[in-house]
Short mmCIF file of C-alpha atoms in Angstrom, two decimals:
data_model
loop_
_atom_site.label_atom_id
_atom_site.label_comp_id
_atom_site.label_asym_id
_atom_site.label_seq_id
_atom_site.Cartn_x
_atom_site.Cartn_y
_atom_site.Cartn_z
CA MET B 1 118.01 46.35 208.14
CA CYS B 2 119.95 49.20 209.71
CA LYS B 3 121.96 48.44 212.80
CA SER B 4 121.28 50.66 215.76
CA THR B 5 124.14 52.98 216.54
CA LYS B 6 123.11 53.02 220.18
CA GLN B 7 125.09 50.50 222.22
CA ALA B 8 123.00 48.03 224.18
CA GLU B 9 122.94 48.84 227.89
CA LYS B 10 124.97 46.42 229.95
CA PRO B 11 122.71 44.44 232.31
CA VAL B 12 123.07 44.94 236.04
CA ASN B 13 124.68 42.07 237.96
CA PRO B 14 121.88 40.05 239.66
CA ARG B 15 123.96 39.85 242.84
CA TRP B 16 122.80 43.43 243.55
CA GLU B 17 119.07 42.76 243.44
CA TRP B 18 118.82 43.41 247.20
CA VAL B 19 120.29 46.94 247.19
CA GLU B 20 118.22 50.01 247.99
CA SER B 21 116.92 51.21 244.62
CA THR B 22 116.38 54.78 245.85
CA VAL B 23 120.17 55.03 246.25
CA TRP B 24 121.77 52.62 243.80
CA ASN B 25 120.86 53.20 240.16
CA ALA B 26 122.15 51.17 237.22
CA ASN B 27 125.17 53.41 236.59
CA MET B 28 126.27 53.25 240.24
CA LEU B 29 125.91 49.47 240.27
CA ARG B 30 128.03 49.14 237.15
CA ALA B 31 130.66 51.33 238.82
CA LEU B 32 130.41 49.05 241.85
CA ASP B 33 131.09 45.99 239.69
CA GLU B 34 133.87 47.52 237.65
CA GLY B 35 135.50 49.41 240.51
CA VAL B 36 135.78 53.16 241.02
CA LYS B 37 138.93 55.15 240.37
CA GLY B 38 141.38 54.78 243.25
CA GLY B 39 139.00 52.39 244.98
CA LYS B 40 137.35 55.26 246.88
CA TRP B 41 133.82 56.64 246.80
CA PHE B 42 133.07 60.37 246.93
CA SER B 43 129.89 62.42 247.47
CA LEU B 44 127.83 59.92 249.48
CA ILE B 45 126.22 62.11 252.16
CA ASP B 46 123.69 63.54 249.68
CA LYS B 47 122.43 60.02 249.08
CA VAL B 48 121.90 59.55 252.81
CA TYR B 49 119.61 62.57 253.18
CA ARG B 50 117.77 61.95 249.91
CA ARG B 51 114.11 61.90 250.95
CA ALA B 52 113.34 58.64 249.13
CA ASN B 53 116.17 56.92 251.04
CA LEU B 54 114.99 58.32 254.39
CA ASP B 55 111.45 57.12 253.64
CA SER B 56 112.71 53.64 252.75
CA ALA B 57 114.86 53.62 255.89
CA PHE B 58 111.89 54.45 258.14
CA ALA B 59 109.81 51.73 256.45
CA SER B 60 112.53 49.25 257.47
CA VAL B 61 112.61 50.61 261.03
CA LYS B 62 108.83 50.27 261.20
CA ARG B 63 108.94 46.64 260.01
CA ASN B 64 111.50 45.76 262.66
CA GLY B 65 109.56 47.50 265.42
CA GLY B 66 111.45 47.87 268.66
CA ALA B 67 111.21 50.02 271.76
CA PRO B 68 111.43 53.83 271.79
CA GLY B 69 114.70 55.51 272.66
CA ILE B 70 115.50 58.12 275.27
CA ASP B 71 112.98 60.61 273.81
CA SER B 72 110.09 58.13 274.37
CA VAL B 73 108.97 58.54 270.74
CA SER B 74 107.64 55.18 269.55
CA VAL B 75 107.43 54.09 265.91
CA SER B 76 103.67 54.72 265.89
CA ARG B 77 104.07 58.21 267.36
CA TYR B 78 106.81 59.01 264.84
CA GLU B 79 104.43 57.93 262.09
CA GLN B 80 101.70 60.25 263.38
CA GLU B 81 103.97 63.26 262.80
CA TYR B 82 105.82 61.66 259.91
CA GLU B 83 106.20 64.66 257.60
CA HIS B 84 107.48 66.88 260.38
CA TYR B 85 110.06 64.35 261.59
CA GLN B 86 111.29 63.42 258.11
CA GLU B 87 111.54 67.01 256.86
CA THR B 88 113.45 68.05 259.99
CA LEU B 89 115.75 65.06 259.66
CA GLN B 90 116.49 65.77 256.00
CA ARG B 91 117.17 69.44 256.68
CA GLU B 92 119.50 68.74 259.62
CA LEU B 93 121.47 66.15 257.65
CA GLN B 94 121.74 68.44 254.64
CA ASN B 95 122.90 71.41 256.73
CA GLY B 96 125.27 69.38 258.92
CA GLN B 97 123.22 70.17 262.04
CA TYR B 98 122.11 66.59 262.79
CA ARG B 99 123.23 65.20 266.15
CA PRO B 100 122.11 61.78 267.43
CA LYS B 101 120.51 61.64 270.86
CA PRO B 102 122.02 59.54 273.69
CA LEU B 103 121.32 55.82 273.64
CA ARG B 104 118.99 54.29 276.21
CA ARG B 105 120.82 51.49 278.00
CA LYS B 106 118.91 48.33 278.81
CA TYR B 107 120.22 45.05 280.20
CA ILE B 108 118.94 41.67 279.05
CA GLU B 109 119.71 38.20 280.36
CA LYS B 110 122.42 36.11 278.73
CA ALA B 111 121.38 32.48 278.28
CA GLY B 112 123.03 30.22 280.86
CA SER B 113 124.88 33.06 282.56
CA ARG B 114 124.44 35.38 285.52
CA GLU B 115 125.91 38.20 283.45
CA MET B 116 123.61 40.71 281.78
CA ARG B 117 124.07 41.75 278.16
CA PRO B 118 124.03 45.54 277.63
CA LEU B 119 121.68 46.69 274.87
CA SER B 120 121.80 50.29 273.63
CA ILE B 121 118.55 51.54 272.11
CA PRO B 122 118.72 54.50 269.69
CA THR B 123 115.73 56.76 269.08
CA VAL B 124 113.49 56.03 266.09
CA ARG B 125 114.89 59.06 264.21
CA ASP B 126 118.47 57.88 264.82
CA ARG B 127 117.61 54.34 263.72
CA THR B 128 116.17 55.86 260.53
CA VAL B 129 119.40 57.75 259.82
CA GLN B 130 121.54 54.70 260.58
CA LYS B 131 119.49 52.58 258.18
CA ALA B 132 119.81 55.29 255.49
CA VAL B 133 123.60 55.19 255.97
CA VAL B 134 123.59 51.37 255.72
CA ASN B 135 121.59 51.60 252.47
CA VAL B 136 124.42 53.69 251.02
CA LEU B 137 127.48 51.91 252.45
CA GLU B 138 126.55 48.23 252.54
CA PRO B 139 126.99 47.46 248.80
CA ILE B 140 130.41 49.17 248.77
CA TYR B 141 131.76 46.84 251.45
CA GLU B 142 129.67 43.79 250.53
CA ARG B 143 131.42 43.79 247.15
CA ASP B 144 134.74 42.80 248.76
CA PHE B 145 133.77 40.93 251.93
CA ALA B 146 135.42 37.53 252.29
CA PRO B 147 133.29 34.47 251.38
CA THR B 148 133.93 33.00 254.86
CA SER B 149 131.78 35.65 256.59
CA TYR B 150 128.07 34.84 257.03
CA GLY B 151 126.66 37.20 259.64
CA PHE B 152 124.33 40.08 258.75
CA ARG B 153 124.99 39.81 255.03
CA PRO B 154 122.41 39.77 252.20
CA GLY B 155 121.55 36.26 251.05
CA ARG B 156 123.54 34.63 253.85
CA GLY B 157 122.69 33.49 257.33
CA CYS B 158 123.23 31.13 260.24
CA LYS B 159 122.08 28.04 258.36
CA ASP B 160 124.62 28.63 255.59
CA ALA B 161 127.43 28.90 258.14
CA LEU B 162 126.25 25.77 259.95
CA ARG B 163 126.05 23.78 256.71
CA GLU B 164 129.60 24.83 255.83
CA VAL B 165 130.88 23.73 259.24
CA GLU B 166 129.21 20.33 258.85
CA LYS B 167 130.57 19.96 255.30
CA GLN B 168 134.14 20.64 256.41
CA LEU B 169 133.89 18.31 259.41
CA ASN B 170 132.61 15.53 257.17
CA GLY B 171 135.45 16.35 254.77
CA GLY B 172 138.04 15.49 257.40
CA LEU B 173 138.83 18.84 259.05
CA PHE B 174 138.48 17.44 262.57
CA TRP B 175 140.68 19.88 264.53
CA VAL B 176 138.56 22.88 265.49
CA VAL B 177 139.74 26.22 266.85
CA ASP B 178 136.64 27.31 268.77
CA ALA B 179 137.20 31.05 269.22
CA ASP B 180 135.35 33.66 271.24
CA LEU B 181 136.02 37.42 271.07
CA LYS B 182 135.53 38.93 274.50
CA SER B 183 132.91 41.75 274.44
CA TYR B 184 133.64 42.36 270.76
CA PHE B 185 130.96 44.95 269.99
CA ASP B 186 131.91 46.97 273.08
CA THR B 187 135.67 46.95 272.45
CA ILE B 188 136.13 47.81 268.74
CA PRO B 189 138.65 50.71 268.74
CA HIS B 190 137.10 53.79 267.15
CA GLN B 191 140.08 55.31 265.35
CA PRO B 192 141.25 52.11 263.61
CA LEU B 193 137.63 51.50 262.55
CA ILE B 194 137.36 54.99 261.02
CA GLN B 195 140.68 54.42 259.24
CA ARG B 196 139.34 51.15 257.83
CA LEU B 197 136.22 52.96 256.60
CA ALA B 198 138.37 55.70 255.03
CA GLU B 199 140.10 53.12 252.84
CA LYS B 200 136.99 53.15 250.63
CA ILE B 201 135.13 56.31 251.66
CA SER B 202 136.49 59.78 250.82
CA ASP B 203 133.39 61.71 251.82
CA GLY B 204 134.43 63.52 255.00
CA ARG B 205 130.88 64.31 256.05
CA MET B 206 129.91 60.64 255.80
CA LEU B 207 132.85 59.65 258.02
CA GLU B 208 131.97 62.42 260.49
CA LEU B 209 128.38 61.15 260.65
CA ILE B 210 129.54 57.62 261.46
CA GLU B 211 131.90 59.00 264.10
CA LEU B 212 128.92 60.77 265.69
CA PHE B 213 127.22 57.40 266.10
CA LEU B 214 130.37 55.89 267.62
CA LYS B 215 130.59 58.77 270.10
CA GLN B 216 126.89 58.75 271.01
CA GLY B 217 126.31 59.23 274.71
CA VAL B 218 124.77 56.38 276.71
CA MET B 219 122.07 57.08 279.29
CA ASP B 220 122.41 54.34 281.92
CA GLY B 221 119.83 54.99 284.61
CA MET B 222 120.39 58.61 285.61
CA LYS B 223 123.99 58.75 284.41
CA GLU B 224 125.18 59.69 280.92
CA TRP B 225 128.61 58.69 279.65
CA THR B 226 130.44 58.64 276.33
CA PRO B 227 132.01 55.36 275.13
CA GLU B 228 135.67 55.42 274.13
CA ASN B 229 135.45 52.11 272.24
CA GLY B 230 132.83 49.90 270.62
CA THR B 231 129.82 50.10 268.37
CA PRO B 232 126.76 49.54 270.57
CA GLN B 233 124.63 46.42 270.22
CA GLY B 234 121.15 47.58 269.29
CA GLY B 235 122.25 50.07 266.65
CA VAL B 236 121.19 49.45 263.06
CA ILE B 237 124.66 50.24 261.74
CA SER B 238 126.60 48.16 264.29
CA PRO B 239 126.54 44.79 262.42
CA LEU B 240 127.96 46.37 259.26
CA LEU B 241 130.73 48.17 261.18
CA ALA B 242 131.54 44.95 263.04
CA ASN B 243 131.92 43.05 259.75
CA ILE B 244 134.09 45.81 258.27
CA TYR B 245 136.47 45.69 261.21
CA LEU B 246 136.94 41.89 261.11
CA ASP B 247 137.13 41.59 257.31
CA PRO B 248 140.99 41.74 257.23
CA LEU B 249 141.09 38.73 259.58
CA ASP B 250 138.69 36.86 257.27
CA TRP B 251 140.94 37.52 254.26
CA LYS B 252 144.11 36.71 256.21
CA MET B 253 142.76 33.23 256.95
CA HIS B 254 141.22 32.77 253.50
CA ASN B 255 144.38 33.77 251.62
CA ASN B 256 146.45 31.36 253.71
CA LYS B 257 144.04 28.49 252.92
CA HIS B 258 142.73 28.19 256.47
CA CYS B 259 139.05 27.26 256.77
CA MET B 260 137.59 29.99 258.96
CA ILE B 261 133.79 30.33 259.23
CA ARG B 262 132.56 33.49 260.92
CA TYR B 263 129.15 34.81 261.93
CA ALA B 264 129.56 38.32 263.39
CA ASP B 265 131.89 37.88 266.40
CA ASP B 266 131.44 34.10 266.58
CA PHE B 267 133.89 32.04 264.51
CA VAL B 268 135.51 28.62 264.20
CA ILE B 269 138.58 27.57 262.21
CA LEU B 270 138.69 23.96 261.00
CA CYS B 271 142.06 22.27 260.47
CA ARG B 272 143.54 18.93 259.40
CA SER B 273 146.02 18.53 262.25
CA ARG B 274 146.88 19.66 265.76
CA GLU B 275 149.94 21.45 264.36
CA GLU B 276 147.81 23.47 261.93
CA ALA B 277 145.31 24.28 264.71
CA ASP B 278 148.12 25.55 266.96
CA THR B 279 149.50 27.68 264.13
CA VAL B 280 146.09 29.14 263.28
CA MET B 281 145.37 29.87 266.94
CA ALA B 282 148.64 31.81 267.18
CA ILE B 283 147.86 33.76 263.98
CA ALA B 284 144.35 34.64 265.21
CA ARG B 285 145.58 35.65 268.66
CA GLU B 286 148.32 37.88 267.19
CA TRP B 287 145.89 39.63 264.80
CA VAL B 288 143.29 40.11 267.51
CA ASN B 289 145.82 41.59 269.95
CA GLU B 290 147.29 43.91 267.31
CA ASN B 291 143.83 45.24 266.50
CA GLY B 292 142.82 46.09 270.06
CA LEU B 293 140.62 43.05 270.68
CA THR B 294 140.84 40.07 273.06
CA LEU B 295 140.24 36.34 272.66
CA HIS B 296 138.30 35.05 275.65
CA PRO B 297 140.86 33.05 277.70
CA GLU B 298 138.31 30.51 278.96
CA LYS B 299 136.01 30.13 275.96
CA THR B 300 138.69 29.86 273.25
CA ARG B 301 140.01 26.31 272.81
CA ILE B 302 141.12 23.61 270.38
CA VAL B 303 138.87 20.55 269.99
CA ASP B 304 139.73 17.22 268.37
CA MET B 305 136.47 16.16 266.72
CA SER B 306 137.89 12.81 265.62
CA GLN B 307 137.49 11.58 269.21
CA ALA B 308 134.15 10.22 270.44
CA GLY B 309 132.42 12.44 272.99
CA ASN B 310 134.15 15.67 271.99
CA ASN B 311 132.04 18.67 271.05
CA PHE B 312 131.92 22.40 270.41
CA ASP B 313 129.15 25.00 270.21
CA PHE B 314 128.45 27.27 267.25
CA LEU B 315 125.40 29.48 266.59
CA GLY B 316 123.16 27.74 269.10
CA TYR B 317 124.05 24.21 267.98
CA ARG B 318 126.33 21.72 269.67
CA PHE B 319 128.37 19.63 267.22
CA PHE B 320 129.43 16.32 268.79
CA ARG B 321 131.06 13.05 267.84
CA GLY B 322 128.84 10.12 268.77
CA GLY B 323 130.20 7.10 270.59
CA ARG B 324 128.39 4.20 268.92
CA SER B 325 127.86 5.53 265.43
CA GLY B 326 131.09 7.56 265.37
CA ARG B 327 129.30 10.13 263.25
CA ILE B 328 129.16 13.86 263.86
CA ALA B 329 125.68 15.05 264.80
CA ARG B 330 124.04 18.20 266.09
CA LEU B 331 122.15 19.03 269.27
CA CYS B 332 120.63 22.25 270.48
CA ARG B 333 123.24 23.51 272.93
CA SER B 334 122.18 23.39 276.57
CA LYS B 335 122.05 27.20 277.05
CA SER B 336 119.86 27.67 273.96
CA LEU B 337 117.58 24.79 274.99
CA GLU B 338 117.16 26.13 278.52
CA LYS B 339 116.32 29.62 277.21
CA PHE B 340 113.70 28.08 274.91
CA LYS B 341 112.23 26.00 277.75
CA ASP B 342 112.01 29.08 279.97
CA GLY B 343 109.82 30.71 277.31
CA ILE B 344 107.60 27.62 277.16
CA ARG B 345 107.33 27.45 280.95
CA GLU B 346 106.16 31.07 281.02
CA LYS B 347 103.27 30.23 278.66
CA THR B 348 102.32 26.87 280.23
CA ARG B 349 102.06 27.57 283.95
CA ARG B 350 99.53 25.28 285.60
CA ASN B 351 97.55 28.27 286.89
CA ASN B 352 97.28 29.74 283.38
CA GLY B 353 93.74 31.15 283.08
CA CYS B 354 93.56 31.08 279.27
CA SER B 355 91.67 28.46 277.31
CA MET B 356 93.70 25.57 275.93
CA ASP B 357 93.10 26.83 272.40
CA ALA B 358 94.53 30.22 273.36
CA ILE B 359 97.57 28.60 275.02
CA VAL B 360 98.24 26.47 271.93
CA ASN B 361 97.89 29.51 269.67
CA GLN B 362 100.49 31.32 271.78
CA LEU B 363 102.83 28.33 271.71
CA ASN B 364 102.69 27.46 268.01
CA PRO B 365 104.62 30.45 266.59
CA LYS B 366 107.39 29.91 269.16
CA LEU B 367 107.52 26.16 268.49
CA GLN B 368 107.50 26.63 264.73
CA GLY B 369 110.25 29.27 264.89
CA TRP B 370 112.41 27.07 267.12
CA TYR B 371 111.92 24.03 264.88
CA ASN B 372 112.66 25.95 261.69
CA TYR B 373 116.07 26.83 263.08
CA PHE B 374 116.87 23.65 265.05
CA LYS B 375 115.34 21.04 262.72
CA GLN B 376 118.82 19.55 262.14
CA VAL B 377 119.22 18.39 265.74
CA LYS B 378 119.27 14.72 266.62
CA LEU B 379 115.78 13.19 266.33
CA SER B 380 115.85 11.91 269.91
CA GLN B 381 116.16 15.49 271.20
CA LEU B 382 113.08 16.56 269.22
CA ARG B 383 111.09 13.60 270.58
CA GLU B 384 112.17 14.35 274.14
CA LEU B 385 111.17 17.99 273.75
CA ASP B 386 107.80 17.04 272.26
CA GLY B 387 107.10 14.80 275.25
CA TRP B 388 108.09 17.54 277.71
CA ILE B 389 105.73 20.07 276.07
CA ARG B 390 102.84 17.56 276.11
CA ARG B 391 103.44 16.95 279.83
CA ARG B 392 103.25 20.71 280.42
CA LEU B 393 99.87 20.89 278.67
CA ARG B 394 98.54 17.78 280.44
CA SER B 395 99.58 19.28 283.79
CA ILE B 396 97.38 22.31 283.09
CA MET B 397 94.39 20.07 282.41
CA ARG B 398 95.21 17.95 285.46
CA ARG B 399 95.01 21.03 287.69
CA ARG B 400 91.74 22.12 286.08
CA HIS B 401 90.28 18.74 287.00
CA LYS B 402 91.33 19.21 290.64
CA ARG B 403 94.27 16.79 290.46
CA HIS B 404 97.56 17.66 292.13
CA GLY B 405 101.10 17.59 290.80
CA ILE B 406 102.50 17.30 287.32
CA SER B 407 101.12 15.05 284.61
CA LYS B 408 101.47 11.35 285.41
CA GLY B 409 99.60 8.05 285.45
CA ALA B 410 96.74 7.80 282.99
CA ASP B 411 96.98 11.41 281.85
CA HIS B 412 98.46 10.31 278.55
CA GLN B 413 95.23 8.32 277.95
CA ARG B 414 92.91 11.12 279.07
CA TYR B 415 94.78 13.58 276.87
CA PRO B 416 96.47 11.49 274.12
CA LYS B 417 98.93 12.79 271.55
CA SER B 418 96.16 13.38 269.03
CA TRP B 419 94.44 15.66 271.58
#
């Protein structure tokens, strides 16, 4: 039997199964694995405006939904004139004429705070371009991101970060540096961020496009202004840029054998002693200051989790050391719980005119979503929450039967748990 003279094609690494196939072919993925010459990538802008990539990007924008931007063009309206919008977008990107429109500023409530969180909403066309850029850039940076980063990364998420925190606490790393970056997304310095991007990207037009997004105007009420720092929350590209900027800190901690676990701008560092925690805090503070950021003076602290009653919050959970059992357990932190209850209260007002079936159908997705994330909390908290929700439903029925006040007395017999 004659041997084939054609060399067998090297299989693509399965770690890249998530990448956008309209951009990343087998040859590019092999180059990604093996490393490109000089560590820099050239000629990327043509992959951004490739029509197949723009179509895939819009499909992602459509799935995520969201409000229209300053031009009032919704996702559905964009879809009605799809060919026109996409052809114009491709042409402008190809010719270098594309300019993003100003962001629409909206303020949303922060859980447990009187402060309002600024949200910047790009137009649908700008979200499409940002997603097309992410499709091109994300694998390049994902290849070298530190393993201690969990936020907005393929195949990773909050639950992975939380499991790692619990594992390290149970492994004896009881001293916790609970860190908080003050207004991180709004304070990332633009020029250092561009320089960090340029370490791997040598396509000038790609860097110019990203700089356009950083310099996008913001329409706040009737006033328009241009940010000098930050990558606005609400932009599709912002999470990737935020990870790129903090990656050197991740590697600094990782290479020095410090256990840092980060999700976007929220991170904790777990240590074996108070001395190590003090050292790590000083290292983190120095790096943050040198890179134009600020650790929140009130929210950044060191916690000794070997002592009963001590606790810290991370990604919606409160980790605490129990008194009787002495074990570390989880609760839903008070701010997250109150925000959840506010949503339940809105749907279970006693004067709610909907049928009970309709109310339950509105509640179930919210309850299931909350439980899927917070199922690791202490069982007593789940039971208490269940009882509170049942009382809300019984109070609706009590009012409908001309009884006053909240559920009490024999209501639990009239409307038992099975009901």
